[in-house]
PDB file of C-alpha atoms in Angstrom:
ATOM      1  CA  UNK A   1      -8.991  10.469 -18.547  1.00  0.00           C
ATOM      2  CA  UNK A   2      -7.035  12.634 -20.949  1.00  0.00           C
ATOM      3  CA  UNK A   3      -6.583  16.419 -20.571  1.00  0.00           C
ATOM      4  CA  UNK A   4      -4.531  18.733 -22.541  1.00  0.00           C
ATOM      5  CA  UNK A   5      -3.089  22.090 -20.976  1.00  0.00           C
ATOM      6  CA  UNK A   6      -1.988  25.344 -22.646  1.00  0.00           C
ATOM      7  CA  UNK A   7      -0.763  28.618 -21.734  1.00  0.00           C
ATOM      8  CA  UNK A   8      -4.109  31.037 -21.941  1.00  0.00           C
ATOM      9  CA  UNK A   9      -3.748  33.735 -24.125  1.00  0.00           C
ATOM     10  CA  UNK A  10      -3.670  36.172 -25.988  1.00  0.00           C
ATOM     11  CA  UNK A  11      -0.008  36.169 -26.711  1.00  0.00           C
ATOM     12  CA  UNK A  12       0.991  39.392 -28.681  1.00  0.00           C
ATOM     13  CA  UNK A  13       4.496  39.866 -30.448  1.00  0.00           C
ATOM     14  CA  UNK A  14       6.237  41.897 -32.813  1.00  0.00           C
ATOM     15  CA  UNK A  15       6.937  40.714 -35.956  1.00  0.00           C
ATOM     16  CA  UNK A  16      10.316  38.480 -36.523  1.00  0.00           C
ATOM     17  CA  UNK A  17      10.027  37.907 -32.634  1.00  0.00           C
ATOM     18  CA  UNK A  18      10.307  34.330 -30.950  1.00  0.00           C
ATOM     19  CA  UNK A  19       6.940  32.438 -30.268  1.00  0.00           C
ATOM     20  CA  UNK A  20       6.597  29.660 -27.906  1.00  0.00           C
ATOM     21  CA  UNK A  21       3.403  28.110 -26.844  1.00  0.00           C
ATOM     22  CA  UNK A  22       3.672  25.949 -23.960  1.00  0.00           C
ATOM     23  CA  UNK A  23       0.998  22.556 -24.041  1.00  0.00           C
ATOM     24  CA  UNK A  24       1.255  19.467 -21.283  1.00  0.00           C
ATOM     25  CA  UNK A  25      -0.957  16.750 -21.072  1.00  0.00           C
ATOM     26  CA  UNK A  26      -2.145  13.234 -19.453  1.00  0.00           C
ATOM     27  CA  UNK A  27      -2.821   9.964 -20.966  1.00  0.00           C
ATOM     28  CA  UNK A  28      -4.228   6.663 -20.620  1.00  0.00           C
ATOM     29  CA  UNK A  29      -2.474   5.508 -23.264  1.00  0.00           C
ATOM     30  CA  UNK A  30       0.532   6.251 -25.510  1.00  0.00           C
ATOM     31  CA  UNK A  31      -1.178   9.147 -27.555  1.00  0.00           C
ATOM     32  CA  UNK A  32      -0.271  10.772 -30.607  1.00  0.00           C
ATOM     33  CA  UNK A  33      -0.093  15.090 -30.302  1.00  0.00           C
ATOM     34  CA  UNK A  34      -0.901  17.678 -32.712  1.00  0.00           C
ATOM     35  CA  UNK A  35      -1.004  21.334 -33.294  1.00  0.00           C
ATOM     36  CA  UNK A  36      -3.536  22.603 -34.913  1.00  0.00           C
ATOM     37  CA  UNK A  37      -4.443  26.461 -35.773  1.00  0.00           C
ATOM     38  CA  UNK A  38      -7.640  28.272 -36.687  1.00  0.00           C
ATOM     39  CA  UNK A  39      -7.101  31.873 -38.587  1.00  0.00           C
ATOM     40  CA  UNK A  40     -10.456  34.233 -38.394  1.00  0.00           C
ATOM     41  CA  UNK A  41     -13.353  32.740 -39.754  1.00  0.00           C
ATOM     42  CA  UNK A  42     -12.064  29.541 -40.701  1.00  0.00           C
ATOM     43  CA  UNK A  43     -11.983  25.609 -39.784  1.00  0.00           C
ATOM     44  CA  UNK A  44      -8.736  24.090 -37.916  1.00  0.00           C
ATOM     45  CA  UNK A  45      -6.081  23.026 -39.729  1.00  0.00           C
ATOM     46  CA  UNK A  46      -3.487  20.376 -38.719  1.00  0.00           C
ATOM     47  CA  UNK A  47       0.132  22.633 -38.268  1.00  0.00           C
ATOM     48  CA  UNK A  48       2.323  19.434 -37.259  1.00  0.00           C
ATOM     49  CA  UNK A  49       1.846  16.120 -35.698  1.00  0.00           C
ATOM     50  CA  UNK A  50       3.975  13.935 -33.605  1.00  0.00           C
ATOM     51  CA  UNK A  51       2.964  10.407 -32.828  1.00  0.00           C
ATOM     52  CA  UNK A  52       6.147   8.795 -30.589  1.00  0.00           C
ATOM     53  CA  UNK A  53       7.901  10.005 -27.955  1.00  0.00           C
ATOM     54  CA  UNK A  54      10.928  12.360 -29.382  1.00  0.00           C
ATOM     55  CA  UNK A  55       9.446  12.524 -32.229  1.00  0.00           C
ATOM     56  CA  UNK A  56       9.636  15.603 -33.970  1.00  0.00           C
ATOM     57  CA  UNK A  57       6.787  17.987 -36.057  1.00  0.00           C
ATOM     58  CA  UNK A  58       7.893  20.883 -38.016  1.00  0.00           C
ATOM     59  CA  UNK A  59       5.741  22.757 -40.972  1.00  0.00           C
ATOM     60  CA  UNK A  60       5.904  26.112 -41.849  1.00  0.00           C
ATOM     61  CA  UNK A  61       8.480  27.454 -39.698  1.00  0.00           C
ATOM     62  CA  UNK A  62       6.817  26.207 -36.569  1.00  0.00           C
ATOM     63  CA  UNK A  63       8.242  22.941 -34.206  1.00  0.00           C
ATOM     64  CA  UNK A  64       6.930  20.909 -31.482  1.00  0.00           C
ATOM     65  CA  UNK A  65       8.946  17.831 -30.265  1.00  0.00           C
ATOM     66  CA  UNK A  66       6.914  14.900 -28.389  1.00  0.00           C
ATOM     67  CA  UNK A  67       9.178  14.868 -24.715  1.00  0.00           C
ATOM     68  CA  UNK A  68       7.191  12.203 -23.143  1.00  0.00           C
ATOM     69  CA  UNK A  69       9.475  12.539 -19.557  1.00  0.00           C
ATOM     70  CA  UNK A  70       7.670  16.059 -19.334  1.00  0.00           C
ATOM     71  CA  UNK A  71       4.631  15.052 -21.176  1.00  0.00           C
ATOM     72  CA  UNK A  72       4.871  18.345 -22.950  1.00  0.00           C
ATOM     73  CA  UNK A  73       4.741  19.508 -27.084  1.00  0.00           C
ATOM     74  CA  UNK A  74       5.326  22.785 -27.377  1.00  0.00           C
ATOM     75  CA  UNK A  75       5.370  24.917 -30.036  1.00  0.00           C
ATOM     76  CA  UNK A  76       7.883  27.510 -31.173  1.00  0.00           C
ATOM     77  CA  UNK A  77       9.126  29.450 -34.062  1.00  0.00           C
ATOM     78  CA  UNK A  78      12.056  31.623 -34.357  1.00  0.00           C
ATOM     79  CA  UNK A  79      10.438  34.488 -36.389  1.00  0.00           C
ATOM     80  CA  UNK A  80       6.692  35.416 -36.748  1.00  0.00           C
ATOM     81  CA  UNK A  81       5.112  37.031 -38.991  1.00  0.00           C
ATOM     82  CA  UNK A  82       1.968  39.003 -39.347  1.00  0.00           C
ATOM     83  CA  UNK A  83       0.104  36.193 -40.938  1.00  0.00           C
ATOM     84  CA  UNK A  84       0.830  33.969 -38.025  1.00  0.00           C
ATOM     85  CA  UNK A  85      -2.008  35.792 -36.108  1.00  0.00           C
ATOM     86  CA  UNK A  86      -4.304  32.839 -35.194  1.00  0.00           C
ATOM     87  CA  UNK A  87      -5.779  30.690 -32.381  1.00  0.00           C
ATOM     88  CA  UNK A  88      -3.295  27.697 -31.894  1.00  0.00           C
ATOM     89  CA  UNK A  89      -4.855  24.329 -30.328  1.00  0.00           C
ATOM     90  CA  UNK A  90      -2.756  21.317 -28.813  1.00  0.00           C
ATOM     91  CA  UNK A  91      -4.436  18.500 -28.976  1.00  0.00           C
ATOM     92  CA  UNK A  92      -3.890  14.646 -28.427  1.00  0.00           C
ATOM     93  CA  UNK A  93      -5.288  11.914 -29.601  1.00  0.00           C
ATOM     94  CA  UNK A  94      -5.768   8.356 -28.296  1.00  0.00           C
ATOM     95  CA  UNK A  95      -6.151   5.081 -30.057  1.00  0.00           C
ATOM     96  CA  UNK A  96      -7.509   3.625 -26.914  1.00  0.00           C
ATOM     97  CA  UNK A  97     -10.351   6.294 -26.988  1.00  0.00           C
ATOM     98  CA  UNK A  98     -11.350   5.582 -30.519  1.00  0.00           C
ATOM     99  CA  UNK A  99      -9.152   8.602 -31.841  1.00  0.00           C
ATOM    100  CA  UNK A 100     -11.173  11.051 -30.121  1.00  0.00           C
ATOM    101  CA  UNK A 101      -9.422  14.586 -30.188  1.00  0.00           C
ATOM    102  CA  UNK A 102      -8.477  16.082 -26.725  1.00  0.00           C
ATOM    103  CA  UNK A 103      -8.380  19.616 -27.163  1.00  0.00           C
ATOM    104  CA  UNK A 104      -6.247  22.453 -24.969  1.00  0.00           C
ATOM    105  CA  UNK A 105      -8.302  25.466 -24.150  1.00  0.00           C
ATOM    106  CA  UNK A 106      -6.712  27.153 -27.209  1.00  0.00           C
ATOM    107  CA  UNK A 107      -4.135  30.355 -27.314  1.00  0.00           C
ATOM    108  CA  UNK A 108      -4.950  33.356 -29.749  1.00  0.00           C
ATOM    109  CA  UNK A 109      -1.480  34.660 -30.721  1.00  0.00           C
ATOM    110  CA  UNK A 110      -1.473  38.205 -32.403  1.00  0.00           C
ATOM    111  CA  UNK A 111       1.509  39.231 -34.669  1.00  0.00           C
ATOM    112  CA  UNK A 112       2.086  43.167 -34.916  1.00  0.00           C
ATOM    113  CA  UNK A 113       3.902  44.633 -37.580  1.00  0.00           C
TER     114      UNK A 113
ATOM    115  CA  UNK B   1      -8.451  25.614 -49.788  1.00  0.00           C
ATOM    116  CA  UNK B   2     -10.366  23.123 -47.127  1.00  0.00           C
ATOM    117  CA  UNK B   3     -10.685  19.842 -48.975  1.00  0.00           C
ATOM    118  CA  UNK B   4     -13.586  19.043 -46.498  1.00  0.00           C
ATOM    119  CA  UNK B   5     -16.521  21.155 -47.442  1.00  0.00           C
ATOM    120  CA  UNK B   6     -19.284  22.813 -45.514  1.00  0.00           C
ATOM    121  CA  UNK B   7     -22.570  24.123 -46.586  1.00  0.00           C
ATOM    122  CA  UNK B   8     -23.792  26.806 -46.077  1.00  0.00           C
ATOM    123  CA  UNK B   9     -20.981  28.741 -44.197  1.00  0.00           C
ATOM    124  CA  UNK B  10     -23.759  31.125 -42.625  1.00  0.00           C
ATOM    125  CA  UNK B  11     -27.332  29.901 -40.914  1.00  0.00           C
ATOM    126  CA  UNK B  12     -30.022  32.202 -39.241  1.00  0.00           C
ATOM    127  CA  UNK B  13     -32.691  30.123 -37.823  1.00  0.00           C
ATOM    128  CA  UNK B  14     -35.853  30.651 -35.803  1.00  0.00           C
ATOM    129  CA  UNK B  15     -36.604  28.090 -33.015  1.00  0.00           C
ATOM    130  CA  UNK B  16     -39.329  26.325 -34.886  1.00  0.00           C
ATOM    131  CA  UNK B  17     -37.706  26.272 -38.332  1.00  0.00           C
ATOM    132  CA  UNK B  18     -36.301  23.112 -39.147  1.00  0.00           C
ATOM    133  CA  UNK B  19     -32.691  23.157 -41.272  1.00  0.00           C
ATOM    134  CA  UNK B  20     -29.723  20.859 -42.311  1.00  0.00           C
ATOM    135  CA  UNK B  21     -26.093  21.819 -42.226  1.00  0.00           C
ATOM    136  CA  UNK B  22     -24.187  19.797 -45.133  1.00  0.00           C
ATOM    137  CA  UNK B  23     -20.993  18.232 -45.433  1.00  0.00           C
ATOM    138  CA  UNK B  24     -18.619  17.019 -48.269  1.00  0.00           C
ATOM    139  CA  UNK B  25     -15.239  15.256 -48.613  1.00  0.00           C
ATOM    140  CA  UNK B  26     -13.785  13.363 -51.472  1.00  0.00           C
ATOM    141  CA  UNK B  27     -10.455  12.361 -49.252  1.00  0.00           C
ATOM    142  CA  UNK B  28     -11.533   8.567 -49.104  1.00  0.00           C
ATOM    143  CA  UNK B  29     -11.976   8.862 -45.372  1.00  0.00           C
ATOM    144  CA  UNK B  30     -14.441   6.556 -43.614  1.00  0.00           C
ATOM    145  CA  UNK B  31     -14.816   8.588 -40.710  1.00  0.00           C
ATOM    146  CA  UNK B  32     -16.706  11.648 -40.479  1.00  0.00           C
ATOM    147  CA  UNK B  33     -16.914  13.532 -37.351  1.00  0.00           C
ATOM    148  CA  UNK B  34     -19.328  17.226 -36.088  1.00  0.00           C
ATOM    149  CA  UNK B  35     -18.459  19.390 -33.666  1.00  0.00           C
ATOM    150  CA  UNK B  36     -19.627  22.435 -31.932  1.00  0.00           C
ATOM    151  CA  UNK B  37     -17.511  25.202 -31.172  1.00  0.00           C
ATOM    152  CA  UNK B  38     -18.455  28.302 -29.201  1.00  0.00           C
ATOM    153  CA  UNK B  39     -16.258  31.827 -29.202  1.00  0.00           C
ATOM    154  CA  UNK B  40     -13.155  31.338 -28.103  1.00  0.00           C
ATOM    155  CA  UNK B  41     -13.265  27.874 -27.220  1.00  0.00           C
ATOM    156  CA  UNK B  42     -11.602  24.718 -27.963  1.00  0.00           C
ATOM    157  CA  UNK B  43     -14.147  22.368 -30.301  1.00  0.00           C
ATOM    158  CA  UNK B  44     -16.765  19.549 -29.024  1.00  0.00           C
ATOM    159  CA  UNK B  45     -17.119  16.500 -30.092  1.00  0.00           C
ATOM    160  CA  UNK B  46     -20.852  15.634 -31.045  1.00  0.00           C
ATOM    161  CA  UNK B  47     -20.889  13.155 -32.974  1.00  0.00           C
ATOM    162  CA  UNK B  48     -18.781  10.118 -35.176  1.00  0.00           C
ATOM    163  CA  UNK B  49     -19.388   8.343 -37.849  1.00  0.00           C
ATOM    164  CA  UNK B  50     -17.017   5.096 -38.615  1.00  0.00           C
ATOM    165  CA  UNK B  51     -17.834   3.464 -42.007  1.00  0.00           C
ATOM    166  CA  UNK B  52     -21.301   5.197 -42.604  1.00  0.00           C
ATOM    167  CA  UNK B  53     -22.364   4.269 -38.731  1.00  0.00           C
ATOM    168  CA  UNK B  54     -22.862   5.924 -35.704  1.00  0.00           C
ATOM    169  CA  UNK B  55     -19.877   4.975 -33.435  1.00  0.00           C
ATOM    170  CA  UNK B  56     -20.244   8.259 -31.109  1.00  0.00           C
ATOM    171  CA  UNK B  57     -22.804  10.528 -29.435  1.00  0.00           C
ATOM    172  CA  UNK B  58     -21.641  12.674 -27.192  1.00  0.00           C
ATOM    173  CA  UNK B  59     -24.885  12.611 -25.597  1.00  0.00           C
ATOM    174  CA  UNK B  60     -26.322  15.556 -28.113  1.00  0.00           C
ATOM    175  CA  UNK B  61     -29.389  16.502 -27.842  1.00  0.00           C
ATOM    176  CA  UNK B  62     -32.530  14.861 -29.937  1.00  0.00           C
ATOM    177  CA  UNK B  63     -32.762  18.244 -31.636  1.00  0.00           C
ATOM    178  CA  UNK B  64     -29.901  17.925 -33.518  1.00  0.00           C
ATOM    179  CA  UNK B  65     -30.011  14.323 -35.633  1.00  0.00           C
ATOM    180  CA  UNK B  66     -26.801  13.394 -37.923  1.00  0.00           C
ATOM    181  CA  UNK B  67     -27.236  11.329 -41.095  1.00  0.00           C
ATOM    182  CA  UNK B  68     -24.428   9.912 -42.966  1.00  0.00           C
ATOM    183  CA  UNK B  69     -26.105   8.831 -46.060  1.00  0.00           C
ATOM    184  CA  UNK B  70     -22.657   7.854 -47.995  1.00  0.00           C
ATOM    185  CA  UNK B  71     -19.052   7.543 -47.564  1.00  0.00           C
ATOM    186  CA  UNK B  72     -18.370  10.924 -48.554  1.00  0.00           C
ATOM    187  CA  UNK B  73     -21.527  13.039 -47.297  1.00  0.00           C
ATOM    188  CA  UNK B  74     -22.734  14.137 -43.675  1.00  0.00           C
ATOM    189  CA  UNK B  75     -25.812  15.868 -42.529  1.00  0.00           C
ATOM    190  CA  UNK B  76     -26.821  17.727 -39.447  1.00  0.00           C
ATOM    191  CA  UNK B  77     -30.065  18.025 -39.293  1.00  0.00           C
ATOM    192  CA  UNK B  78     -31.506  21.050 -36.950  1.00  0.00           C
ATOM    193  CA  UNK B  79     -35.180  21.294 -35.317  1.00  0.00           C
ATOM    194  CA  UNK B  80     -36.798  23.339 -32.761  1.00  0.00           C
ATOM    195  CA  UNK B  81     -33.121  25.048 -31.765  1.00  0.00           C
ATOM    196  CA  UNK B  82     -32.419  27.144 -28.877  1.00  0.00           C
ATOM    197  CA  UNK B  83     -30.421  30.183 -29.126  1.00  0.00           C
ATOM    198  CA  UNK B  84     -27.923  28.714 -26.925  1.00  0.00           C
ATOM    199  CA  UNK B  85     -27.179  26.641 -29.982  1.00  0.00           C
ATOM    200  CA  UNK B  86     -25.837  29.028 -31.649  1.00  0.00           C
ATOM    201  CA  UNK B  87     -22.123  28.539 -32.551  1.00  0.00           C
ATOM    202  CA  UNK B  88     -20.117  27.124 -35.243  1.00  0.00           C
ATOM    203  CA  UNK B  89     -20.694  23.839 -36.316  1.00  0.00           C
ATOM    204  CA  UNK B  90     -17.261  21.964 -37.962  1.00  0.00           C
ATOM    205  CA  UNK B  91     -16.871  18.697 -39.475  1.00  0.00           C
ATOM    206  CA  UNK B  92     -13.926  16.744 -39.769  1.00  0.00           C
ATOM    207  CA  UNK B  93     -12.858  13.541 -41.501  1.00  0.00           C
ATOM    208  CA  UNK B  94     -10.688  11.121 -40.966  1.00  0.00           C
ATOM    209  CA  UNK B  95      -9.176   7.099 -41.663  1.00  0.00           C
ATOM    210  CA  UNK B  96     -10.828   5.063 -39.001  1.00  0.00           C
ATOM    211  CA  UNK B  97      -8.094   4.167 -36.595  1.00  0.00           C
ATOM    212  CA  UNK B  98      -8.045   0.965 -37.082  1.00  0.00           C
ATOM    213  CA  UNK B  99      -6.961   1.234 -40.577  1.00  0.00           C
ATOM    214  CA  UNK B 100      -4.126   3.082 -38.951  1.00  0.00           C
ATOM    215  CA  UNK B 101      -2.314   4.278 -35.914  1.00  0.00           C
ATOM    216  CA  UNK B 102      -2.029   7.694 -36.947  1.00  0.00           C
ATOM    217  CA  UNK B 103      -4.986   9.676 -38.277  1.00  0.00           C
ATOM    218  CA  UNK B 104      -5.531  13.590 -38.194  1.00  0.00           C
ATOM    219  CA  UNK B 105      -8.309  14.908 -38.467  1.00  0.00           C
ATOM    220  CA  UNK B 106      -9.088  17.414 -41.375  1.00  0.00           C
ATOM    221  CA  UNK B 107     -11.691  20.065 -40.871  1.00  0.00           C
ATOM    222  CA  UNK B 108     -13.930  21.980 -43.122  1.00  0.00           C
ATOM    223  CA  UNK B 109     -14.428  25.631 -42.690  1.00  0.00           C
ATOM    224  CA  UNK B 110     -17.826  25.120 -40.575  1.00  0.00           C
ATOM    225  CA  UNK B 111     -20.575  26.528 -40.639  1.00  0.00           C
ATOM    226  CA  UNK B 112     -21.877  29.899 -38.241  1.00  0.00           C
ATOM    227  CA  UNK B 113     -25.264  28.922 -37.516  1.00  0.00           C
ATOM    228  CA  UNK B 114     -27.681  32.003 -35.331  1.00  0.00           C
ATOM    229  CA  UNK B 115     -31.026  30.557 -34.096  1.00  0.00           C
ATOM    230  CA  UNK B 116     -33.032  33.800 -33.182  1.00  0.00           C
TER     231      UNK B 116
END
């Protein structure tokens, strides 16, 4: 089956420092990947997507490139801010399993100032 | 601003009241998607819609019944909860993937549902 992996959080920077997020995962099939991230007391919104291999997601600062040799999509971005305090989910999904979202366990990253 | 919708963002229910969680999106996606997410954990799937029918049920519990009555509406439908139900409750929408290879998912901004 599919899985997706994350590093466990919480991650906690100073503002303007480098984030990275580390997310592997196993497939069935050829999947696409996304980030997705959930502030306080909201829904999940869709950060970036990738859906082929070396493909690359960027929006808002963040980047994630698909590296299907490593089966990894991680997510960086050279200078946080405040703001950027969230939960951040990898997730892939499959055509194969009817677009069903695999979800990683989730990292809460907190931004000081 | 979520362009999926969820009503109402806060629930308090008693085990033997019976209640409906609502959902709106005028995206012109055919599939519609809950899910149930505890404190600090990743969402579950519960249950998909594709073209106004039930595709998916992740093997959800009678107590909880999902109605899709249009293309752009979703209902949960809640009776005789347990507490252990509480969470909150998201839906989602989405092309059907057949349509097309590559569909995310949107979500609405759920809805925090206590049964007491």
């Amino acid at each position: 089956g599919n899985s997706v992996t994350q590093m466990e959080g919480p991650v906690t920077l100073s503002e303007e420092a480098f984030l990275t997020i580390n997310c592997t995962y196993t497939a069935t099939g050829y999947p696409s990947l996304f980030w997705y991230v959930q502030y306080p007391g909201e829904g999940l919104q869709l950060l970036l997507k990738a859906t082929k291999a070396d493909d690359k997601g960027s929006n808002k600062g963040f980047e994630a490139t698909y590296r299907k040799e490593t089966t990894s999509f991680h997510l960086e971005k050279g200078s946080v801010q405040v703001s950027d305090s969230a939960v951040y989910f990898c997730a892939l999904s499959d055509k194969a399993a009817g677009n069903k979202l695999t979800f990683g366990g989730g990292t809460r990253v907190l931004v000081k100032p | 601003d979520t362009e999926v919708t969820q009503t109402p963002k806060h629930l308090v229910m008693g085990m033997t009241n019976k209640k409906s969680l609502k959902c709106e999106q005028h995206m012109g996606h055919r599939a519609m998607y809950w899910y149930k997410q505890k404190a600090k954990k990743p969402p579950e799937l519960m249950f998909v819609y594709s073209y106004e029918k039930l595709s998916i049920n992740e093997s959800v519990p009678s107590r909880f019944s999902p109605e899709c009555p249009n293309s752009s509406l979703l209902n949960l439908h809640l009776h005789a909860l347990q507490p252990e139900d509480s969470a909150l409750y998201l839906c989602a929408s989405s092309h059907v993937v057949r349509d097309t290879t590559n569909s995310p998912l949107h979500f609405g901004n759920g809805t925090r549902l206590t049964v007491t």
